[in-house]
Tab-separated table of C-alpha atoms in Angstrom:
chain	number	residue	atom	x	y	z
A	44	MET	CA	34.038	132.062	-19.124
A	45	LYS	CA	33.744	130.629	-15.619
A	46	LYS	CA	35.582	127.758	-14.022
A	47	PRO	CA	34.291	124.180	-14.284
A	48	ILE	CA	30.736	124.067	-12.775
A	49	SER	CA	31.906	121.830	-9.749
A	50	LEU	CA	34.032	118.934	-8.903
A	51	ILE	CA	31.179	116.615	-9.350
A	52	LEU	CA	31.156	117.309	-13.250
A	53	ALA	CA	34.527	116.006	-13.496
A	54	MET	CA	33.535	112.854	-12.098
A	55	ILE	CA	30.475	112.439	-14.567
A	56	PHE	CA	32.490	113.470	-17.798
A	57	ALA	CA	35.085	110.019	-17.680
A	58	ILE	CA	16.287	124.402	-34.027
A	59	GLY	CA	13.934	126.423	-39.763
A	60	CYS	CA	12.474	129.243	-37.947
A	61	SER	CA	8.989	128.493	-36.427
A	62	SER	CA	6.257	130.978	-36.633
A	63	GLY	CA	5.889	132.703	-33.286
A	64	LYS	CA	4.447	136.066	-32.021
A	65	ASP	CA	6.761	138.017	-33.924
A	66	ASP	CA	8.812	137.290	-37.208
A	67	VAL	CA	12.610	138.294	-36.993
A	68	VAL	CA	13.446	141.597	-38.656
A	69	GLU	CA	16.742	143.057	-38.918
A	70	GLU	CA	17.582	144.679	-35.665
A	71	ASN	CA	18.220	148.686	-35.468
A	72	PRO	CA	21.974	148.776	-34.353
A	73	ASN	CA	21.546	152.377	-33.304
A	74	PRO	CA	18.048	152.371	-31.275
A	75	GLN	CA	17.036	155.396	-29.428
A	76	PRO	CA	15.990	154.790	-25.804
A	77	VAL	CA	12.388	155.330	-24.956
A	78	GLU	CA	10.892	156.461	-21.665
A	79	ASN	CA	10.917	153.664	-18.764
A	80	ASP	CA	7.358	154.363	-17.707
A	81	ILE	CA	6.036	153.224	-21.027
A	82	LEU	CA	5.178	149.806	-19.191
A	83	THR	CA	2.430	149.946	-16.986
A	84	THR	CA	0.704	146.965	-15.350
A	85	ALA	CA	-2.202	147.090	-18.088
A	86	ASN	CA	0.230	146.848	-20.794
A	87	ALA	CA	2.892	144.548	-19.704
A	88	ARG	CA	1.746	141.530	-21.591
A	89	SER	CA	2.010	143.116	-24.880
A	90	TYR	CA	5.859	143.594	-24.198
A	91	MET	CA	6.281	139.978	-23.173
A	92	VAL	CA	7.283	136.786	-25.216
A	93	ASP	CA	4.251	134.933	-23.543
A	94	PRO	CA	1.126	137.335	-23.818
A	95	ASN	CA	-0.717	134.122	-22.097
A	96	ALA	CA	1.898	133.799	-19.282
A	97	THR	CA	0.530	133.202	-15.777
A	98	ASP	CA	-0.420	136.354	-13.591
A	99	GLU	CA	2.748	135.830	-11.455
A	100	THR	CA	4.974	135.307	-14.493
A	101	VAL	CA	3.412	138.775	-15.746
A	102	ALA	CA	4.087	140.251	-12.175
A	103	LEU	CA	7.666	139.182	-12.350
A	104	PHE	CA	8.425	140.700	-15.637
A	105	TYR	CA	6.888	144.109	-14.472
A	106	ASN	CA	8.347	144.142	-11.228
A	107	LEU	CA	11.771	143.123	-12.535
A	108	LYS	CA	11.663	145.983	-14.813
A	109	LYS	CA	10.574	148.338	-12.262
A	110	LEU	CA	13.174	147.192	-9.664
A	111	SER	CA	15.814	148.016	-11.820
A	112	LYS	CA	15.064	151.791	-11.518
A	113	THR	CA	16.336	151.861	-8.030
A	114	ARG	CA	17.951	148.476	-7.199
A	115	PHE	CA	19.300	145.249	-8.290
A	116	ALA	CA	18.548	141.722	-7.113
A	117	ILE	CA	21.726	139.798	-5.897
A	118	GLY	CA	21.729	136.123	-6.595
A	119	GLN	CA	23.717	132.632	-6.762
A	120	GLN	CA	23.866	129.878	-8.804
A	121	ASP	CA	23.132	126.448	-6.733
A	122	ALA	CA	23.240	128.852	-3.428
A	123	PHE	CA	21.248	125.925	-1.375
A	124	ASN	CA	23.483	123.118	-2.253
A	125	SER	CA	26.996	124.634	-3.286
A	126	PHE	CA	28.986	125.636	-0.414
A	127	TYR	CA	32.723	126.850	-0.008
A	128	GLN	CA	34.609	123.787	1.397
A	129	ASP	CA	31.314	121.732	1.522
A	130	ALA	CA	30.167	123.728	4.546
A	131	SER	CA	26.292	122.824	4.069
A	132	GLY	CA	23.432	124.391	5.811
A	133	ASP	CA	22.403	127.886	4.863
A	134	SER	CA	23.512	129.388	1.630
A	135	ASP	CA	26.697	130.989	1.891
A	136	ILE	CA	25.371	134.348	1.416
A	137	LYS	CA	23.146	133.855	4.084
A	138	LYS	CA	26.141	132.712	6.281
A	139	THR	CA	27.964	135.951	5.511
A	140	THR	CA	25.233	138.704	5.337
A	141	GLY	CA	22.448	137.000	7.590
A	142	HIS	CA	20.112	137.012	4.474
A	143	ASP	CA	19.489	134.703	1.670
A	144	PRO	CA	20.139	135.928	-1.977
A	145	ALA	CA	17.239	137.410	-3.877
A	146	MET	CA	17.701	135.025	-6.593
A	147	LEU	CA	18.504	131.287	-7.049
A	148	GLY	CA	20.111	129.871	-9.878
A	149	SER	CA	19.738	126.345	-11.209
A	150	ASP	CA	20.392	124.136	-14.092
A	151	PHE	CA	18.554	121.626	-16.230
A	152	MET	CA	21.635	119.852	-17.041
A	153	PHE	CA	21.276	116.710	-14.777
A	154	ILE	CA	17.388	117.032	-15.028
A	155	THR	CA	17.845	116.442	-18.922
A	156	ASP	CA	20.750	114.045	-18.608
A	157	LYS	CA	20.584	110.609	-20.492
A	158	ASN	CA	21.063	108.817	-17.309
A	159	ASN	CA	18.055	110.223	-15.510
A	160	THR	CA	15.670	107.093	-15.444
A	161	GLY	CA	13.122	108.751	-12.966
A	162	GLU	CA	13.562	106.012	-10.710
A	163	ALA	CA	13.865	107.151	-6.998
A	164	SER	CA	17.306	105.175	-6.622
A	165	ASN	CA	18.648	107.171	-9.615
A	166	TRP	CA	21.169	109.790	-8.600
A	167	PHE	CA	20.199	112.005	-11.511
A	168	HIS	CA	16.632	111.625	-10.811
A	169	GLN	CA	17.406	112.659	-7.159
A	170	GLN	CA	19.363	115.703	-8.267
A	171	GLU	CA	16.128	116.722	-10.263
A	172	ILE	CA	14.189	116.429	-7.026
A	173	ILE	CA	16.744	118.449	-5.055
A	174	ILE	CA	16.964	121.271	-7.782
A	175	THR	CA	12.952	121.483	-7.877
A	176	ASN	CA	12.545	121.461	-4.419
A	177	ASP	CA	14.974	123.994	-3.884
A	178	ALA	CA	13.268	126.268	-6.591
A	179	LYS	CA	9.922	125.875	-4.770
A	180	GLU	CA	11.878	126.759	-1.452
A	181	ALA	CA	13.199	129.676	-3.012
A	182	TYR	CA	9.731	130.740	-4.431
A	183	SER	CA	8.225	130.198	-1.051
A	184	LYS	CA	10.805	132.843	0.404
A	185	GLY	CA	9.893	135.385	-2.460
A	186	MET	CA	13.034	134.736	-4.192
A	187	ILE	CA	13.482	134.517	-8.080
A	188	ASN	CA	14.306	131.497	-9.822
A	189	ILE	CA	16.580	131.444	-12.774
A	190	PHE	CA	17.650	128.290	-14.780
A	191	CYS	CA	20.493	127.816	-17.321
A	192	TRP	CA	20.978	124.747	-19.247
A	193	HIS	CA	24.325	122.980	-19.930
A	194	LEU	CA	22.935	120.522	-22.349
A	195	ARG	CA	25.218	117.696	-23.321
A	196	GLU	CA	26.043	117.134	-26.989
A	197	PRO	CA	23.677	115.205	-28.988
A	198	TYR	CA	26.179	112.295	-30.197
A	199	HIS	CA	27.408	111.011	-26.826
A	200	GLU	CA	25.859	113.211	-24.184
A	201	ASN	CA	29.064	113.436	-22.246
A	202	SER	CA	29.739	116.784	-22.420
A	203	PHE	CA	28.558	120.481	-23.170
A	204	TYR	CA	32.369	121.610	-23.781
A	205	ALA	CA	33.433	121.950	-27.510
A	206	ALA	CA	36.709	120.710	-26.647
A	207	ASP	CA	35.373	117.269	-25.924
A	208	LEU	CA	33.983	116.806	-29.413
A	209	THR	CA	35.916	115.675	-32.650
A	210	THR	CA	36.173	118.139	-35.438
A	211	GLU	CA	33.398	116.581	-37.173
A	212	GLU	CA	30.900	116.710	-34.257
A	213	LYS	CA	31.798	120.122	-33.673
A	214	ALA	CA	30.958	121.082	-37.358
A	215	SER	CA	27.676	119.364	-37.371
A	216	ALA	CA	26.198	119.059	-33.678
A	217	PHE	CA	24.361	122.325	-33.615
A	218	ARG	CA	23.025	122.263	-36.787
A	219	SER	CA	21.857	118.559	-36.193
A	220	ILE	CA	19.185	119.602	-33.451
A	221	LEU	CA	17.645	122.270	-36.065
A	222	PRO	CA	14.151	121.377	-37.402
A	223	GLY	CA	15.136	118.633	-40.141
A	224	GLY	CA	18.334	117.609	-38.684
A	225	ALA	CA	19.393	114.249	-37.587
A	226	ASN	CA	19.024	115.006	-33.934
A	227	HIS	CA	15.996	117.166	-33.794
A	228	GLU	CA	13.798	114.554	-32.314
A	229	TRP	CA	16.260	113.992	-29.527
A	230	PHE	CA	16.119	117.651	-29.006
A	231	LYS	CA	12.386	117.761	-28.734
A	232	LEU	CA	12.572	114.946	-26.109
A	233	LYS	CA	15.041	117.075	-23.976
A	234	LEU	CA	12.735	120.128	-24.320
A	235	ASN	CA	9.937	117.825	-23.355
A	236	LYS	CA	11.617	117.179	-20.254
A	237	VAL	CA	12.118	121.020	-19.442
A	238	ALA	CA	8.312	121.452	-20.254
A	239	GLU	CA	7.688	118.590	-17.803
A	240	VAL	CA	9.334	120.085	-15.157
A	241	ALA	CA	8.128	123.449	-15.870
A	242	SER	CA	4.527	122.501	-15.861
A	243	ASN	CA	5.109	120.534	-12.558
A	244	LEU	CA	6.964	123.429	-10.705
A	245	LYS	CA	4.110	124.594	-8.364
A	246	ASP	CA	3.721	126.202	-4.924
A	247	ALA	CA	1.833	124.890	-1.802
A	248	ASN	CA	-1.324	126.536	-3.455
A	249	ASN	CA	-0.802	124.373	-6.834
A	250	LYS	CA	-0.019	127.429	-8.443
A	251	LEU	CA	2.806	127.624	-11.167
A	252	ILE	CA	6.114	128.909	-10.036
A	253	PRO	CA	7.436	131.456	-12.552
A	254	PHE	CA	11.093	131.264	-13.690
A	255	ILE	CA	13.754	132.654	-16.019
A	256	PHE	CA	15.375	130.494	-18.672
A	257	ARG	CA	18.341	131.431	-20.603
A	258	PRO	CA	19.001	128.687	-23.267
A	259	PHE	CA	22.292	128.520	-25.064
A	260	HIS	CA	23.973	131.097	-22.992
A	261	GLU	CA	27.632	132.622	-23.582
A	262	PHE	CA	26.923	131.824	-27.342
A	263	ASP	CA	29.564	134.227	-28.544
A	264	GLY	CA	32.451	132.215	-26.901
A	265	SER	CA	34.045	128.981	-28.521
A	266	TRP	CA	33.919	126.863	-25.269
A	267	PHE	CA	30.060	125.419	-25.588
A	268	TRP	CA	29.105	123.460	-28.583
A	269	TRP	CA	26.693	125.981	-29.487
A	270	GLY	CA	29.351	128.634	-29.698
A	271	ALA	CA	29.529	131.271	-32.531
A	272	GLN	CA	32.301	129.225	-34.212
A	273	TYR	CA	29.982	126.236	-34.779
A	274	CYS	CA	26.658	127.801	-36.006
A	275	SER	CA	26.029	130.719	-38.081
A	276	ALA	CA	23.792	133.600	-36.790
A	277	ASP	CA	20.799	132.558	-38.643
A	278	GLU	CA	21.112	128.780	-37.307
A	279	TYR	CA	21.599	130.247	-33.692
A	280	LYS	CA	18.231	132.525	-34.227
A	281	THR	CA	16.413	129.412	-35.367
A	282	ALA	CA	17.473	126.944	-32.495
A	283	TYR	CA	16.571	129.965	-29.926
A	284	GLN	CA	13.092	130.484	-31.621
A	285	PHE	CA	12.292	126.947	-31.681
A	286	VAL	CA	12.832	126.316	-28.187
A	287	VAL	CA	10.654	129.353	-27.286
A	288	ASP	CA	7.751	128.359	-29.786
A	289	TYR	CA	8.039	124.673	-28.798
A	290	LEU	CA	7.729	125.198	-24.959
A	291	LYS	CA	5.277	128.075	-25.370
A	292	ASN	CA	2.986	126.970	-28.181
A	293	THR	CA	3.579	123.182	-28.425
A	294	LYS	CA	4.025	122.231	-24.843
A	295	GLY	CA	1.662	125.048	-23.438
A	296	VAL	CA	4.396	126.265	-20.858
A	297	HIS	CA	3.152	129.981	-19.546
A	298	ASN	CA	5.578	130.308	-16.565
A	299	ILE	CA	8.904	131.378	-18.150
A	300	LEU	CA	10.726	134.569	-19.062
A	301	TYR	CA	13.313	133.988	-21.673
A	302	ALA	CA	16.645	135.477	-21.406
A	303	PHE	CA	19.072	136.271	-24.204
A	304	SER	CA	22.681	136.173	-22.342
A	305	PRO	CA	26.073	136.237	-24.459
A	306	ASP	CA	29.430	136.377	-23.007
A	307	ASN	CA	31.141	139.851	-22.721
A	308	SER	CA	32.499	140.053	-26.300
A	309	TYR	CA	30.217	142.632	-27.484
A	310	SER	CA	30.821	146.247	-27.036
A	311	THR	CA	28.228	147.748	-29.673
A	312	SER	CA	24.509	147.254	-30.178
A	313	ALA	CA	24.924	146.113	-33.715
A	314	ASN	CA	27.347	143.121	-32.565
A	315	TYR	CA	25.049	142.380	-29.317
A	316	LEU	CA	22.186	142.005	-31.642
A	317	SER	CA	23.935	139.915	-34.285
A	318	ARG	CA	22.489	136.689	-33.026
A	319	TYR	CA	19.348	138.215	-31.224
A	320	PRO	CA	16.224	135.915	-32.184
A	321	GLY	CA	13.852	139.141	-31.982
A	322	ASP	CA	11.801	140.864	-29.523
A	323	GLY	CA	9.148	138.360	-29.745
A	324	TYR	CA	11.347	135.771	-28.058
A	325	VAL	CA	13.344	137.646	-25.448
A	326	ASP	CA	12.127	139.045	-22.480
A	327	ILE	CA	15.710	139.740	-20.476
A	328	LEU	CA	18.579	141.225	-22.397
A	329	GLY	CA	21.747	139.977	-20.515
A	330	MET	CA	25.495	139.601	-20.304
A	331	ASP	CA	27.810	137.210	-18.649
A	332	ASN	CA	30.965	139.052	-17.753
A	333	TYR	CA	34.014	137.419	-15.960
A	334	GLY	CA	36.912	138.459	-18.047
A	335	ASP	CA	36.458	142.331	-17.765
A	336	LEU	CA	36.450	142.034	-14.091
A	337	ASN	CA	39.268	139.605	-13.716
A	338	SER	CA	42.225	140.103	-11.251
A	339	GLY	CA	44.333	143.031	-12.379
A	340	GLN	CA	41.641	144.544	-14.495
A	341	GLY	CA	40.948	147.036	-11.700
A	342	GLN	CA	38.880	150.138	-12.316
A	343	THR	CA	39.841	149.914	-15.881
A	344	GLY	CA	37.908	146.568	-16.285
A	345	ALA	CA	35.050	147.663	-14.195
A	346	ASP	CA	34.675	150.793	-16.529
A	347	ARG	CA	34.709	148.763	-19.625
A	348	ALA	CA	32.235	146.047	-17.882
A	349	ASN	CA	30.052	149.077	-17.269
A	350	THR	CA	30.093	150.447	-20.550
A	351	LYS	CA	28.923	147.101	-22.109
A	352	LEU	CA	26.133	146.830	-19.532
A	353	LYS	CA	25.220	150.515	-20.511
A	354	MET	CA	24.657	149.311	-24.022
A	355	VAL	CA	22.354	146.542	-22.696
A	356	ASP	CA	20.385	148.691	-20.485
A	357	GLU	CA	19.951	151.147	-23.524
A	358	LEU	CA	18.751	148.252	-25.759
A	359	ALA	CA	16.548	147.178	-22.798
A	360	LYS	CA	14.899	150.692	-22.571
A	361	THR	CA	14.328	150.808	-26.215
A	362	LYS	CA	12.769	147.399	-26.357
A	363	VAL	CA	10.852	147.571	-23.247
A	364	LYS	CA	12.810	144.527	-21.921
A	365	ILE	CA	14.642	143.654	-18.772
A	366	ALA	CA	18.318	144.257	-18.442
A	367	ALA	CA	20.577	142.104	-16.281
A	368	MET	CA	24.075	140.869	-15.490
A	369	THR	CA	23.478	137.245	-15.937
A	370	GLU	CA	26.593	135.875	-14.703
A	371	THR	CA	29.627	137.274	-13.221
A	372	GLY	CA	32.233	136.718	-10.455
A	373	TYR	CA	35.844	136.429	-9.578
A	374	ARG	CA	36.660	132.892	-8.209
A	375	VAL	CA	39.049	132.850	-5.177
A	376	THR	CA	41.067	129.867	-4.520
A	377	GLN	CA	44.131	128.986	-2.416
A	378	SER	CA	46.283	130.073	-5.494
A	379	ASN	CA	43.806	132.959	-6.732
A	380	PRO	CA	43.435	135.427	-3.844
A	381	ALA	CA	40.846	137.753	-3.400
A	382	VAL	CA	41.038	141.374	-4.929
A	383	THR	CA	40.685	144.152	-2.387
A	384	ASN	CA	37.356	146.019	-2.942
A	385	TRP	CA	36.289	143.670	-5.634
A	386	PHE	CA	32.596	143.797	-4.653
A	387	SER	CA	32.101	147.255	-2.953
A	388	THR	CA	33.954	149.211	-5.412
A	389	TYR	CA	34.659	147.447	-8.937
A	390	LEU	CA	31.576	145.351	-9.240
A	391	TYR	CA	29.228	147.943	-7.476
A	392	ASN	CA	30.432	150.715	-10.053
A	393	THR	CA	29.955	148.182	-12.984
A	394	LEU	CA	26.398	147.820	-11.926
A	395	THR	CA	25.701	151.475	-11.108
A	396	ALA	CA	27.872	154.129	-12.803
A	397	ASN	CA	26.295	156.053	-15.611
A	398	ASN	CA	22.839	155.659	-14.304
A	399	ILE	CA	22.499	152.057	-15.778
A	400	GLU	CA	19.321	150.047	-14.694
A	401	ILE	CA	20.202	146.619	-14.141
A	402	SER	CA	17.510	144.259	-12.532
A	403	PHE	CA	19.913	141.754	-11.253
A	404	VAL	CA	23.272	140.187	-10.944
A	405	MET	CA	24.234	136.317	-10.553
A	406	PHE	CA	27.367	134.845	-8.977
A	407	TRP	CA	28.408	131.559	-10.063
A	408	ASN	CA	28.466	128.631	-7.602
A	409	ASN	CA	30.809	127.856	-4.697
A	410	ASN	CA	32.449	124.640	-4.271
A	411	LEU	CA	34.817	122.597	-2.195
A	412	ASP	CA	38.051	124.380	-3.710
A	413	GLY	CA	36.944	127.938	-4.328
A	414	TYR	CA	34.193	130.579	-3.923
A	415	TYR	CA	32.537	133.349	-6.111
A	416	VAL	CA	30.709	134.561	-2.820
A	417	PRO	CA	32.880	134.518	0.441
A	418	ALA	CA	31.957	132.566	3.589
A	419	PRO	CA	32.050	134.315	6.822
A	420	ALA	CA	35.744	133.534	7.670
A	421	ALA	CA	37.029	134.544	4.128
A	422	SER	CA	39.373	137.768	3.807
A	423	ASN	CA	36.834	139.335	1.552
A	424	ALA	CA	33.775	138.616	3.686
A	425	SER	CA	33.440	142.437	4.841
A	426	ASP	CA	33.776	143.689	1.255
A	427	PHE	CA	30.910	141.538	0.065
A	428	ASN	CA	29.153	142.590	3.167
A	429	SER	CA	29.591	146.368	2.286
A	430	PHE	CA	28.354	145.507	-1.339
A	431	CYS	CA	25.433	143.819	0.143
A	432	VAL	CA	24.382	147.064	2.202
A	433	LYS	CA	24.892	149.650	-0.690
A	434	PRO	CA	21.645	151.604	-1.531
A	435	ARG	CA	21.066	149.666	-4.922
A	436	ALA	CA	22.040	146.104	-3.783
A	437	THR	CA	19.132	143.935	-2.730
A	438	LEU	CA	19.198	140.564	-0.918
A	439	ILE	CA	15.972	138.653	0.103
A	440	ASN	CA	15.236	140.974	3.009
A	441	ASN	CA	15.050	144.115	0.863
A	442	LEU	CA	13.357	142.505	-2.215
A	443	PRO	CA	9.729	143.597	-2.640
A	444	ASP	CA	6.851	141.357	-3.770
A	445	MET	CA	7.839	140.096	-7.187
A	446	TYR	CA	4.676	137.963	-8.073
A	447	THR	CA	1.840	140.340	-7.409
A	448	LEU	CA	1.233	143.385	-9.823
A	449	PRO	CA	0.906	146.746	-8.036
A	450	ASN	CA	-2.436	148.702	-7.732
């Protein structure tokens, strides 16, 4: 679990199953890996959630899968707008390495906020413009866009943390957004906004920009109101399936890859798949993992994290999906010093040992008081630079064209 998203959040705080491409069946907890090269440019659509995806979205799926054979893309949340000590300008990754990240992380949170009036003078609408413009800039540079969604709870829309809800609200919030629930129409309005943004996210040639979307992430924890303590496995699957079916089929959005990204609690395939909504609803199998790589965990923690990623990688091979480390990081502050060789030894080993094939790794955002990615003057800047020039690490300067299928 990461730290609070940024200081600004502290200021602001004061789905029955729909029929989709595939019905959900019981997942095999011990699948056997298949040959990676089963995926071709001709059959890529058949392995995707959306067979009607735009050509660029298909290319992103195919190229991410192929990238993982030799390299992983490096990304950061809010890279263009969240800086250590508020040092604006280039991304902190570019300040330190000379190159932008290969991926940009964004969030639908402010975009779908109850206070977003759509007026030019409205702060939340201004954030929407900043976020979408950043995504367009990232795409113009050849980067990959990924969105999470810290959706505020449906009763007051003040927080996404379960701790801010009453006992009764915790017990009913998630169920209330499912089809037939008291807040289902509210949830559809939020999804309408996501669909609106996705459908208007276009490049200079008026072509839709593909992005990865990971709804209800870290669902195995208890910190979000969609956590495992607050809904059953079937209810979680229903909500996830509804998101996909509604965006894809009802709203006609065809520029999204869908990511399944629990936290790091799972160490077996059976457990990892316990809330999996089905192959017809997931393009990317991910895992968020901060805990195994925390201070003091050392190589033991890195090995533990690698074992979990190996499990995800094997599932992705079997299902012909993309494997990824959807969030990680070690937050350095004045009271939380950098760990020697955290990037170049522990994290790199996590992402590469045992011949795993991970397509990307995402760091959380920097802010005034702390950082996940060092600025140039930081004590671990050289460690991060060493990580970024290792054979399998990829910033934007070494990222191939992700939006065209190879001949």
